[in-house]
Coordinates of C-alpha atoms and ligand atoms in Angstrom, one line a residue:
X1 CA 0.0 0.0 0.0
X2 CA 1.4 3.4 -0.9
X3 CA 2.3 5.6 2.1
X4 CA 0.0 8.6 2.8
X5 CA 1.6 12.0 2.5
X6 CA 0.5 15.1 4.4
X7 CA 2.0 18.5 3.8
X8 CA 1.8 21.1 6.6
X9 CA 2.4 24.6 5.5
X10 CA 3.6 26.9 8.2
X11 CA 6.2 25.4 10.6
X12 CA 5.1 27.6 13.5
X13 CA 3.3 26.5 16.7
X14 CA 0.2 24.9 15.2
X15 CA 2.0 23.5 12.1
X16 CA 4.9 21.9 13.9
X17 CA 2.7 20.5 16.6
X18 CA 0.3 19.0 14.0
X19 CA 3.3 17.6 12.1
X20 CA 4.6 15.9 15.3
X21 CA 1.2 14.4 16.1
X22 CA 0.6 13.1 12.5
X23 CA 4.1 11.5 12.5
X24 CA 3.7 10.0 15.9
X25 CA 0.4 8.5 15.0
X26 CA 2.1 6.8 12.1
X27 CA -0.6 7.6 9.6
X28 CA 1.4 9.5 7.1
X29 CA 4.8 10.9 6.0
X30 CA 4.9 14.6 6.7
X31 CA 6.5 17.5 4.7
X32 CA 6.7 20.7 6.7
X33 CA 7.0 23.9 4.6
X34 CA 7.7 27.5 5.7
X35 CA 8.9 30.7 4.1
X36 CA 11.7 31.1 6.7
X37 CA 14.8 29.4 5.5
X38 CA 16.0 26.6 7.9
X39 CA 13.0 26.6 10.1
X40 CA 11.1 23.7 8.5
X41 CA 14.3 21.9 7.8
X42 CA 15.4 22.2 11.4
X43 CA 12.0 21.2 12.9
X44 CA 11.6 18.4 10.3
X45 CA 15.0 16.9 11.2
X46 CA 14.4 17.2 14.9
X47 CA 11.0 15.4 14.5
X48 CA 12.7 12.7 12.3
X49 CA 15.3 12.2 15.0
X50 CA 12.5 11.6 17.6
X51 CA 11.2 8.7 15.5
X52 CA 13.5 5.9 16.8
X53 CA 12.7 6.9 20.4
X54 CA 9.0 7.2 19.9
X55 CA 8.9 4.2 17.6
X56 CA 7.3 5.3 14.3
X57 CA 8.3 5.0 10.7
X58 CA 6.8 8.1 9.3
X59 CA 9.3 10.2 7.3
X60 CA 9.4 13.8 8.3
X61 CA 11.1 16.4 6.2
X62 CA 11.2 20.2 6.1
X63 CA 11.6 22.4 3.1
X64 CA 11.0 25.9 1.5
X65 CA 10.4 24.2 -1.9
X66 CA 6.9 23.1 -2.9
X67 CA 8.3 20.5 -5.3
X68 CA 8.9 18.3 -2.3
X69 CA 5.2 18.4 -1.4
X70 CA 4.1 16.9 -4.8
X71 CA 1.5 14.1 -4.6
X72 CA 0.2 15.0 -1.1
X73 CA -3.0 13.4 0.0
X74 CA -3.8 16.3 2.4
X75 CA -2.4 19.8 2.7
X76 CA -2.8 21.6 6.0
X77 CA -2.5 25.4 5.8
X78 CA -1.3 27.1 9.0
X79 CA 0.9 29.8 7.5
X80 CA 0.0 33.3 8.4
X81 CA 0.6 36.2 10.7
X82 CA -0.7 36.8 14.1
X83 CA -2.2 40.2 14.8
X84 CA 0.7 42.6 15.7
X85 CA 0.3 45.7 17.8
X86 CA -1.1 48.5 15.7
X87 CA -2.5 46.1 13.1
X88 CA -6.2 46.2 12.5
X89 CA -8.3 43.0 11.9
X90 CA -8.7 44.2 8.3
X91 CA -4.9 44.5 7.9
X92 CA -4.5 41.0 9.1
X93 CA -7.3 39.8 6.8
X94 CA -5.6 41.3 3.8
X95 CA -2.1 40.0 4.8
X96 CA -3.2 36.5 5.6
X97 CA -5.4 36.3 2.5
X98 CA -2.3 37.1 0.4
X99 CA -0.3 34.4 2.2
X100 CA -3.0 31.8 2.0
X101 CA -3.6 32.5 -1.7
X102 CA 0.1 32.2 -2.6
X103 CA 0.7 29.0 -0.6
X104 CA -2.4 27.3 -1.8
X105 CA -1.7 28.1 -5.5
X106 CA 1.8 26.5 -5.1
X107 CA 0.5 23.5 -3.1
X108 CA -2.4 22.9 -5.4
X109 CA -0.2 22.9 -8.5
X110 CA 2.0 20.1 -6.9
X111 CA -0.9 18.1 -5.5
X112 CA -4.0 18.6 -7.7
X113 CA -5.9 15.8 -6.0
X114 CA -5.2 16.8 -2.4
X115 CA -7.7 17.7 0.3
X116 CA -7.1 21.1 1.8
X117 CA -7.6 21.7 5.6
X118 CA -7.3 25.4 6.3
X119 CA -6.4 26.6 9.8
X120 CA -5.1 30.2 9.3
X121 CA -7.4 32.9 10.7
X122 CA -9.8 34.5 10.0
X123 CA -10.7 31.0 9.3
X124 CA -13.9 31.1 7.4
X125 CA -12.7 33.8 5.0
X126 CA -9.4 32.0 4.5
X127 CA -11.3 28.9 3.3
X128 CA -12.9 31.1 0.6
X129 CA -9.5 32.3 -0.5
X130 CA -8.2 28.7 -0.6
X131 CA -11.1 27.4 -2.6
X132 CA -10.7 30.2 -5.1
X133 CA -6.8 29.9 -5.3
X134 CA -7.0 26.1 -5.7
X135 CA -10.0 25.8 -8.0
X136 CA -10.8 22.6 -6.0
X137 CA -14.4 21.4 -5.6
X138 CA -16.0 22.0 -2.2
X139 CA -15.6 18.4 -1.2
X140 CA -11.8 19.0 -1.0
X141 CA -11.6 22.4 0.9
X142 CA -12.5 22.5 4.5
X143 CA -11.6 24.5 7.6
X144 CA -10.7 23.4 11.1
X145 CA -12.5 25.3 13.8
X146 CA -15.5 23.3 15.0
X147 CA -13.5 20.4 16.3
X148 CA -11.5 22.8 18.4
X149 CA -14.5 24.9 19.6
X150 CA -16.4 21.8 20.5
X151 CA -13.4 20.3 22.3
X152 CA -13.2 23.4 24.4
X153 CA -16.9 23.1 25.2
X154 CA -16.5 19.4 26.1
X155 CA -13.5 20.2 28.4
X156 CA -15.6 22.8 30.3
X157 CA -18.6 20.5 30.6
X158 CA -16.4 17.6 31.8
X159 CA -14.7 19.9 34.4
X160 CA -18.0 21.3 35.6
X161 CA -19.6 17.9 36.1
X162 CA -16.4 16.1 37.1
X163 CA -16.9 13.4 34.5
X164 CA -14.6 11.8 31.9
X165 CA -14.1 13.9 28.7
X166 CA -14.8 10.6 26.9
X167 CA -18.5 10.8 28.1
X168 CA -19.0 14.3 26.7
X169 CA -20.1 15.1 23.2
X170 CA -20.8 18.6 22.2
X171 CA -21.8 20.4 19.1
X172 CA -20.8 23.8 17.9
X173 CA -22.0 25.4 14.6
X174 CA -21.3 28.7 12.8
X175 CA -18.2 30.8 12.2
X176 CA -15.0 30.5 14.2
X177 CA -14.7 33.0 17.0
X178 CA -17.2 35.3 18.8
X179 CA -20.0 34.3 16.5
X180 CA -19.9 30.5 17.0
X181 CA -23.1 28.8 17.9
X182 CA -22.7 26.2 20.7
X183 CA -25.8 23.9 20.7
X184 CA -26.4 22.6 24.3
X185 CA -29.5 20.7 23.0
X186 CA -27.2 18.4 21.0
X187 CA -24.5 18.2 23.7
X188 CA -24.6 15.2 26.0
X189 CA -22.9 13.3 28.8
X190 CA -23.2 9.6 28.2
X191 CA -26.2 10.3 26.0
X192 CA -28.0 12.6 28.5
X193 CA -28.5 16.1 27.2
X194 CA -26.6 18.6 29.3
X195 CA -29.7 20.7 29.5
X196 CA -30.8 18.0 32.0
X197 CA -27.6 18.2 34.1
X198 CA -26.7 21.9 34.2
X199 CA -28.7 24.9 35.3
X200 CA -29.5 27.5 32.6
X201 CA -27.1 30.0 34.2
X202 CA -24.1 27.5 34.4
X203 CA -24.8 26.4 30.8
X204 CA -24.8 30.0 29.6
X205 CA -21.5 30.6 31.5
X206 CA -19.9 27.6 29.8
X207 CA -21.2 28.6 26.3
X208 CA -19.7 32.1 26.9
X209 CA -16.4 30.7 28.0
X210 CA -16.3 28.4 24.9
X211 CA -17.0 31.3 22.5
X212 CA -14.2 33.2 24.2
X213 CA -11.9 30.2 24.3
X214 CA -9.2 31.4 21.9
X215 CA -9.0 34.9 23.6
X216 CA -8.7 33.3 27.0
X217 CA -5.5 31.5 26.0
X218 CA -4.1 34.5 24.1
X219 CA -4.7 36.5 27.3
X220 CA -2.7 34.0 29.3
X221 CA 0.1 33.4 26.8
X222 CA 0.4 37.1 25.8
X223 CA 2.8 36.3 23.0
X224 CA 0.9 33.8 20.9
X225 CA -2.3 31.8 20.6
X226 CA -3.4 28.2 21.3
X227 CA -1.7 25.4 19.5
X228 CA -1.9 22.1 21.4
X229 CA -5.7 21.7 21.1
X230 CA -5.8 23.3 17.6
X231 CA -3.1 20.8 16.4
X232 CA -4.9 17.8 18.0
X233 CA -8.1 19.0 16.2
X234 CA -6.4 19.1 12.8
X235 CA -5.1 15.6 13.3
X236 CA -8.6 14.3 14.2
X237 CA -9.7 15.6 10.8
X238 CA -6.6 14.2 9.0
X239 CA -7.1 10.8 10.5
X240 CA -10.8 10.7 9.6
X241 CA -9.9 11.4 6.0
X242 CA -6.9 9.1 5.6
X243 CA -8.6 6.2 7.4
X244 CA -11.9 6.9 5.5
X245 CA -13.7 6.8 8.8
X246 CA -16.9 8.6 7.8
X247 CA -16.5 10.4 11.1
X248 CA -19.0 13.2 11.7
X249 CA -17.2 16.3 12.9
X250 CA -18.0 20.0 13.0
X251 CA -16.0 21.5 10.1
X252 CA -16.1 24.7 8.1
X253 CA -17.6 23.7 4.8
X254 CA -18.9 25.5 1.7
X255 CA -22.7 25.6 1.8
X256 CA -24.8 25.5 -1.3
X257 CA -28.2 25.9 0.2
X258 CA -27.8 23.8 3.3
X259 CA -29.1 25.6 6.4
X260 CA -30.6 28.2 4.0
X261 CA -27.1 29.5 3.3
X262 CA -25.5 29.7 -0.1
X263 CA -22.0 30.5 -1.3
X264 CA -20.5 30.7 2.1
X265 CA -18.1 28.8 4.4
X266 CA -19.7 28.1 7.8
X267 CA -19.2 25.5 10.5
X268 CA -21.6 22.6 10.1
X269 CA -21.6 18.8 10.9
X270 CA -19.7 17.1 8.1
X271 CA -19.1 13.4 7.4
X272 CA -15.4 13.1 6.7
X273 CA -13.9 10.3 4.6
X274 CA -11.4 9.6 2.0
X275 CA -13.2 11.9 -0.5
X276 CA -13.1 14.8 2.0
X277 CA -16.5 16.3 2.7
X278 CA -18.8 13.3 1.9
X279 CA -22.0 14.7 3.4
X280 CA -23.2 17.8 5.2
X281 CA -25.6 16.8 7.9
X282 CA -28.6 19.0 8.4
X283 CA -30.3 19.3 11.7
X284 CA -33.4 21.3 12.6
X285 CA -32.5 24.4 14.4
X286 CA -34.7 26.2 17.0
X287 CA -35.5 29.8 16.0
X288 CA -32.9 31.3 18.4
X289 CA -30.2 28.9 17.1
X290 CA -31.1 29.7 13.4
X291 CA -30.9 33.4 14.2
X292 CA -27.5 32.9 15.8
X293 CA -26.3 30.9 12.8
X294 CA -27.6 33.7 10.5
X295 CA -25.6 36.3 12.5
X296 CA -22.5 34.1 12.3
X297 CA -22.9 33.7 8.5
X298 CA -23.4 37.5 8.2
X299 CA -20.1 38.1 10.0
X300 CA -18.3 35.7 7.5
X301 CA -20.0 37.4 4.6
X302 CA -18.7 40.8 5.8
X303 CA -15.1 39.6 5.6
X304 CA -15.5 38.0 2.2
X305 CA -17.1 41.2 0.9
X306 CA -14.1 43.1 2.2
X307 CA -11.8 40.8 0.2
X308 CA -14.0 41.1 -2.8
X309 CA -14.6 37.4 -3.1
Ligands
NAD401 N1 -8.7 27.7 13.0 C1 -8.4 27.6 14.3 O1 -9.1 27.2 15.1 C2 -7.1 28.2 14.7 C3 -6.5 27.8 16.0 C4 -5.2 28.2 16.3 C5 -4.5 29.1 15.4 N2 -5.1 29.4 14.2 C6 -4.4 30.3 13.2 O2 -3.4 29.5 12.6 C7 -2.3 30.3 12.2 C8 -1.0 29.8 12.7 O3 -0.9 29.9 14.1 P1 0.5 29.6 14.8 O4 0.2 29.8 16.3 O5 1.1 28.4 14.3 O6 1.4 30.9 14.3 P2 3.0 30.9 14.1 O7 3.3 32.4 14.0 O8 3.6 30.1 15.2 O9 3.3 30.2 12.7 C9 2.9 30.7 11.5 C10 4.0 30.3 10.5 O10 3.6 30.6 9.2 C11 4.8 31.0 8.5 N3 4.5 31.7 7.3 C12 4.2 33.0 7.1 N4 4.1 33.4 5.9 C13 4.3 32.2 5.1 C14 4.3 31.9 3.8 N5 4.0 32.8 2.8 N6 4.6 30.6 3.4 C15 4.9 29.7 4.3 N7 4.9 29.9 5.6 C16 4.6 31.2 6.0 C17 5.6 31.7 9.5 O11 7.0 31.8 9.2 C18 5.4 30.9 10.8 O12 6.4 29.9 11.0 C19 -2.7 31.8 12.6 O13 -3.4 32.4 11.6 C20 -3.7 31.5 13.8 O14 -4.6 32.6 14.0 C21 -6.3 29.0 13.9

C-alpha cells in the first residue's frame, strides 16, 4: 500500500505540533513547509530524530520548496501572521489572504488531488480564499474550527460535572470566534442532554467561555495563541480522512443551500472520509439557534465582501 503523505504549510506553533502528532500517529509521512529558510528543515530533522525513540516509521522532512510536497493526500495550511500591535483586523485579513492565496496556489499545483484543511485565521474567510486559489471542488476544501471549539466546550462540561471527557459530546455550529453557535441541546454526557444536568445559568457561562476560548488563551500566553488543542483537532480531521472513517465532525464547509445559506463557508456537521466532505448533515434548528447561525454567517460574509470574493 502506498504511504500517505501530508504537507503542513507553516512550521510555527500549530503547524509543527500538528506535524509531530501526525508523524507519531504513524498515519502519514509529513512534509513541513515554511517561508523562513532553515525553520522547517530544522524542525523536520528534529522530528525525524525523535522517530527511533517514539517508535514510528513516518518520514518527516522540512523544506522551502513546494516541489517536495508533490503528490500529497492532504495539505494543511497554518501559514499566516498573528495580529501585531497597531495592526487592525482588516490589515490581518488582507495580509493572511495574500499568504493563503500564494501558498495554496503553489501547493495545489503540486498536489492537484489533495484535500485542503485550512487553519489560518480569519478561518472562514481564508477557506474562501483557498477554494478560489486552488480551484478545487467544495468536497476538498474545509476548515478546522468546530472540532477545536467543541473540544473546548467538552472540556468545560467535563470539568464542571467532574466526568470523563470521553463521556461528553458537544456540538458547535457557525463561524469561528465570537459568533460561533454552541448547541447545548445536542451536547450530551453519556447520551444525557446537558440541559438535564446543568442549570441554565451555568450552561450560559460555559457557552460564553467556549465562545471566548481562543481569547482566554491569548490573554494567558500574551505572545501567541493556542496550539496544542488546535493541532490535535487538525489531526482528528486528517485521521478521519486518511482512514476513510466517515466520522461526523463539525467542520467549516462551503454551503450551497444547506441551512438556508449559499456560497458561504460556515461551520456545520460534516461526514469526513477519503473523499473529504462526503456529506453535510442538516439538523433542525430552534428559532434562536437559526438566528445565531444567521448572525454568524453575516459576519463571515462581511469579511469575504471586504476581500471582494
Ligand atoms: N482555526 C483555528 O481554530 C485556529 C487555531 C489556532 C490558530 N489558528 C491560526 O493558525 C495560524 C498559525 O498559528 P500559529 O500559532 O502556528 O502561528 P505561528 O506564527 O507560530 O506560525 C505561523 C508560521 O507561518 C509561517 N509563514 C508566514 N508566511 C508564510 C508563507 N508565505 N509561506 C509559508 N509559511 C509562512 C511563519 O514563518 C510561521 O512559521 C494563525 O493564523 C492562527 O490565527 C487557527
